[in-house]
Amino acid sequence: MFHVENYSGSREARYATVIKQLEALLEGEPNQIANLSNAAALLNQFLDRVNWVGFYLMDGKELVLGPFQGLPACVRIPLGRGVCGTAAEQGKTQLVANVHEFPGHIACDAASLSEIVVPLVKDGEVIGVLDIDSPELARFDEVDRVQLEKFCETLLRFL
Ligand code: SME
């Protein structure tokens, strides 16, 4: 049974704990859908002030919806479109303080105001993105960027 952790310490220490939990959850399991599903669920219970946590995966020249927690979302996102498509095209994390100011932002949940999207890069190739939305403006900062990139590096060892 999953043990709900009482996260404590600095933000970095709390992220380190959730990354350890991720490793323990995924160890020995090769199924990608299972691992992405547990990663989304783990982050959703760890992060506060978020309304959508999940993955989009490369499918040919576009992204397709993967395992997530939150409201049903748009299924396909062309490369270069919106925050997710930009992160996938550039292979670079997108930290967006106000999604309404991001050109081409795709509104899936009207409550979303800020967003972070981390590309999943395996063997030099973008295989998908981690997308997290918040109903608060500027919810995510550099600490989140660095730590969520670490989270994704760990996750990638199991994909
Ligand atoms: N806002 C995203 C689309 C995905 S939803 O937020 C789940 C974007 O512009 O890429």
mmCIF file of C-alpha atoms and ligand atoms in Angstrom:
data_model
loop_
_atom_site.group_PDB
_atom_site.id
_atom_site.type_symbol
_atom_site.label_atom_id
_atom_site.label_comp_id
_atom_site.label_asym_id
_atom_site.label_seq_id
_atom_site.Cartn_x
_atom_site.Cartn_y
_atom_site.Cartn_z
ATOM 1 C CA MET A 1 0.000 0.000 0.000
ATOM 2 C CA PHE A 2 1.206 3.506 -0.776
ATOM 3 C CA HIS A 3 2.402 5.349 2.296
ATOM 4 C CA VAL A 4 1.366 9.024 2.345
ATOM 5 C CA GLU A 5 4.515 10.885 3.358
ATOM 6 C CA ASN A 6 4.536 13.851 5.689
ATOM 7 C CA TYR A 7 6.875 15.958 3.547
ATOM 8 C CA SER A 8 9.089 18.232 5.628
ATOM 9 C CA GLY A 9 12.197 20.392 5.414
ATOM 10 C CA SER A 10 13.234 22.746 2.645
ATOM 11 C CA ARG A 11 11.516 22.597 -0.731
ATOM 12 C CA GLU A 12 14.618 20.830 -2.111
ATOM 13 C CA ALA A 13 14.453 18.255 0.726
ATOM 14 C CA ARG A 14 10.752 17.629 0.040
ATOM 15 C CA TYR A 15 11.443 17.135 -3.661
ATOM 16 C CA ALA A 16 14.304 14.740 -2.756
ATOM 17 C CA THR A 17 11.815 12.681 -0.719
ATOM 18 C CA VAL A 18 9.283 12.502 -3.549
ATOM 19 C CA ILE A 19 12.042 11.503 -6.013
ATOM 20 C CA LYS A 20 13.037 8.655 -3.650
ATOM 21 C CA GLN A 21 9.378 7.605 -3.519
ATOM 22 C CA LEU A 22 9.287 7.624 -7.318
ATOM 23 C CA GLU A 23 12.297 5.290 -7.516
ATOM 24 C CA ALA A 24 10.739 2.917 -4.983
ATOM 25 C CA LEU A 25 7.407 2.913 -6.871
ATOM 26 C CA LEU A 26 8.928 2.218 -10.292
ATOM 27 C CA GLU A 27 11.750 -0.162 -9.342
ATOM 28 C CA GLY A 28 11.470 -3.424 -11.284
ATOM 29 C CA GLU A 29 8.464 -2.359 -13.380
ATOM 30 C CA PRO A 30 9.101 -2.031 -17.132
ATOM 31 C CA ASN A 31 5.558 -1.022 -18.196
ATOM 32 C CA GLN A 32 5.570 2.582 -19.390
ATOM 33 C CA ILE A 33 1.847 3.277 -18.869
ATOM 34 C CA ALA A 34 1.999 1.944 -15.306
ATOM 35 C CA ASN A 35 5.097 4.010 -14.513
ATOM 36 C CA LEU A 36 3.754 7.258 -16.025
ATOM 37 C CA SER A 37 0.427 6.728 -14.212
ATOM 38 C CA ASN A 38 2.120 6.318 -10.839
ATOM 39 C CA ALA A 39 4.435 9.275 -11.527
ATOM 40 C CA ALA A 40 1.415 11.516 -12.272
ATOM 41 C CA ALA A 41 -0.446 10.318 -9.166
ATOM 42 C CA LEU A 42 2.647 10.742 -6.974
ATOM 43 C CA LEU A 43 3.231 14.333 -8.113
ATOM 44 C CA ASN A 44 -0.447 15.206 -7.803
ATOM 45 C CA GLN A 45 -0.553 14.238 -4.121
ATOM 46 C CA PHE A 46 2.835 15.944 -3.494
ATOM 47 C CA LEU A 47 2.209 19.339 -5.102
ATOM 48 C CA ASP A 48 -0.230 21.855 -3.721
ATOM 49 C CA ARG A 49 -2.092 24.503 -5.727
ATOM 50 C CA VAL A 50 -2.178 22.451 -8.927
ATOM 51 C CA ASN A 51 -5.200 21.406 -11.009
ATOM 52 C CA TRP A 52 -3.630 19.201 -13.680
ATOM 53 C CA VAL A 53 -0.575 16.909 -13.628
ATOM 54 C CA GLY A 54 0.234 14.562 -16.457
ATOM 55 C CA PHE A 55 2.063 13.521 -19.557
ATOM 56 C CA TYR A 56 1.835 14.039 -23.285
ATOM 57 C CA LEU A 57 3.794 11.544 -25.395
ATOM 58 C CA MET A 58 5.274 11.892 -28.876
ATOM 59 C CA ASP A 59 3.181 10.160 -31.508
ATOM 60 C CA GLY A 60 4.739 10.810 -34.897
ATOM 61 C CA LYS A 61 4.901 14.574 -35.380
ATOM 62 C CA GLU A 62 2.538 15.481 -32.533
ATOM 63 C CA LEU A 63 1.918 14.944 -28.836
ATOM 64 C CA VAL A 64 -0.861 12.673 -27.632
ATOM 65 C CA LEU A 65 -2.412 12.660 -24.166
ATOM 66 C CA GLY A 66 -0.857 10.188 -21.718
ATOM 67 C CA PRO A 67 -1.520 9.265 -18.061
ATOM 68 C CA PHE A 68 -2.695 12.237 -15.987
ATOM 69 C CA GLN A 69 -4.632 13.471 -12.962
ATOM 70 C CA GLY A 70 -7.163 16.248 -13.474
ATOM 71 C CA LEU A 71 -10.030 17.130 -15.792
ATOM 72 C CA PRO A 72 -10.276 15.423 -19.187
ATOM 73 C CA ALA A 73 -7.902 17.263 -21.543
ATOM 74 C CA CYS A 74 -7.246 17.908 -25.231
ATOM 75 C CA VAL A 75 -5.920 14.748 -26.844
ATOM 76 C CA ARG A 76 -3.525 15.894 -29.578
ATOM 77 C CA ILE A 77 -1.119 18.853 -29.601
ATOM 78 C CA PRO A 78 0.965 19.621 -32.720
ATOM 79 C CA LEU A 79 4.703 20.169 -32.190
ATOM 80 C CA GLY A 80 5.348 23.887 -31.621
ATOM 81 C CA ARG A 81 1.750 24.606 -30.482
ATOM 82 C CA GLY A 82 0.953 25.831 -26.971
ATOM 83 C CA VAL A 83 3.223 25.395 -23.975
ATOM 84 C CA CYS A 84 3.531 21.605 -24.365
ATOM 85 C CA GLY A 85 4.234 21.726 -28.101
ATOM 86 C CA THR A 86 6.867 24.446 -27.545
ATOM 87 C CA ALA A 87 8.635 22.439 -24.808
ATOM 88 C CA ALA A 88 8.633 19.349 -27.034
ATOM 89 C CA GLU A 89 9.903 21.254 -30.091
ATOM 90 C CA GLN A 90 12.673 23.102 -28.225
ATOM 91 C CA GLY A 91 13.557 20.282 -25.815
ATOM 92 C CA LYS A 92 13.537 22.963 -23.126
ATOM 93 C CA THR A 93 11.466 23.457 -19.956
ATOM 94 C CA GLN A 94 8.779 26.140 -20.256
ATOM 95 C CA LEU A 95 7.987 28.096 -17.087
ATOM 96 C CA VAL A 96 4.891 30.192 -17.761
ATOM 97 C CA ALA A 97 3.745 32.653 -15.078
ATOM 98 C CA ASN A 98 0.555 33.595 -16.941
ATOM 99 C CA VAL A 99 -0.715 31.204 -19.591
ATOM 100 C CA HIS A 100 -2.936 33.908 -21.093
ATOM 101 C CA GLU A 101 0.215 35.764 -22.142
ATOM 102 C CA PHE A 102 1.737 32.702 -23.838
ATOM 103 C CA PRO A 103 1.195 32.823 -27.621
ATOM 104 C CA GLY A 104 -0.887 29.870 -28.802
ATOM 105 C CA HIS A 105 -1.624 28.550 -25.313
ATOM 106 C CA ILE A 106 -4.166 25.743 -25.479
ATOM 107 C CA ALA A 107 -6.792 26.105 -22.760
ATOM 108 C CA CYS A 108 -7.865 22.639 -21.596
ATOM 109 C CA ASP A 109 -9.007 23.583 -18.094
ATOM 110 C CA ALA A 110 -10.323 27.161 -17.769
ATOM 111 C CA ALA A 111 -8.994 27.264 -14.194
ATOM 112 C CA SER A 112 -5.334 27.056 -15.309
ATOM 113 C CA LEU A 113 -3.385 30.294 -14.895
ATOM 114 C CA SER A 114 0.259 29.206 -14.727
ATOM 115 C CA GLU A 115 2.076 26.177 -16.000
ATOM 116 C CA ILE A 116 5.374 24.316 -16.156
ATOM 117 C CA VAL A 117 6.223 21.852 -18.912
ATOM 118 C CA VAL A 118 9.373 19.690 -18.730
ATOM 119 C CA PRO A 119 10.454 17.735 -21.822
ATOM 120 C CA LEU A 120 11.279 14.039 -21.416
ATOM 121 C CA VAL A 121 14.517 13.548 -23.349
ATOM 122 C CA LYS A 122 15.743 9.959 -23.827
ATOM 123 C CA ASP A 123 18.902 9.239 -25.827
ATOM 124 C CA GLY A 124 18.825 12.808 -27.181
ATOM 125 C CA GLU A 125 15.231 12.506 -28.384
ATOM 126 C CA VAL A 126 12.099 14.141 -26.921
ATOM 127 C CA ILE A 127 9.722 11.264 -26.138
ATOM 128 C CA GLY A 128 7.101 13.382 -24.355
ATOM 129 C CA VAL A 129 6.532 16.099 -21.762
ATOM 130 C CA LEU A 130 5.464 16.448 -18.152
ATOM 131 C CA ASP A 131 2.776 19.156 -17.934
ATOM 132 C CA ILE A 132 1.641 20.727 -14.636
ATOM 133 C CA ASP A 133 -1.028 23.442 -14.428
ATOM 134 C CA SER A 134 -1.977 25.679 -11.519
ATOM 135 C CA PRO A 135 -5.026 27.859 -10.844
ATOM 136 C CA GLU A 136 -2.606 30.452 -9.332
ATOM 137 C CA LEU A 137 -0.552 32.953 -11.304
ATOM 138 C CA ALA A 138 3.233 32.331 -11.150
ATOM 139 C CA ARG A 139 2.819 29.142 -9.090
ATOM 140 C CA PHE A 140 6.115 27.660 -10.340
ATOM 141 C CA ASP A 141 9.649 29.029 -9.948
ATOM 142 C CA GLU A 142 13.269 28.044 -10.556
ATOM 143 C CA VAL A 143 13.256 25.614 -7.601
ATOM 144 C CA ASP A 144 10.348 23.763 -9.196
ATOM 145 C CA ARG A 145 12.098 23.803 -12.589
ATOM 146 C CA VAL A 146 15.370 22.323 -11.274
ATOM 147 C CA GLN A 147 13.621 19.757 -9.077
ATOM 148 C CA LEU A 148 11.016 18.693 -11.636
ATOM 149 C CA GLU A 149 13.811 18.238 -14.197
ATOM 150 C CA LYS A 150 15.502 15.925 -11.638
ATOM 151 C CA PHE A 151 12.189 14.117 -11.141
ATOM 152 C CA CYS A 152 11.950 13.590 -14.918
ATOM 153 C CA GLU A 153 15.578 12.402 -15.178
ATOM 154 C CA THR A 154 14.791 9.758 -12.564
ATOM 155 C CA LEU A 155 11.525 8.824 -14.291
ATOM 156 C CA LEU A 156 13.330 8.454 -17.630
ATOM 157 C CA ARG A 157 15.490 5.648 -16.198
ATOM 158 C CA PHE A 158 12.278 3.616 -15.945
ATOM 159 C CA LEU A 159 10.767 4.432 -19.366
HETATM 160 N N1 SME B 1 -2.032 24.133 -21.614
HETATM 161 C C1 SME B 1 -1.366 23.211 -22.446
HETATM 162 C C2 SME B 1 -2.309 22.177 -23.028
HETATM 163 C C3 SME B 1 -2.442 20.969 -22.173
HETATM 164 S S1 SME B 1 -3.450 21.201 -20.849
HETATM 165 O O1 SME B 1 -2.953 22.246 -19.987
HETATM 166 C C4 SME B 1 -3.660 19.814 -20.000
HETATM 167 C C5 SME B 1 -0.577 23.870 -23.551
HETATM 168 O O2 SME B 1 -0.819 25.014 -23.939
HETATM 169 O O3 SME B 1 0.314 23.206 -24.018
#
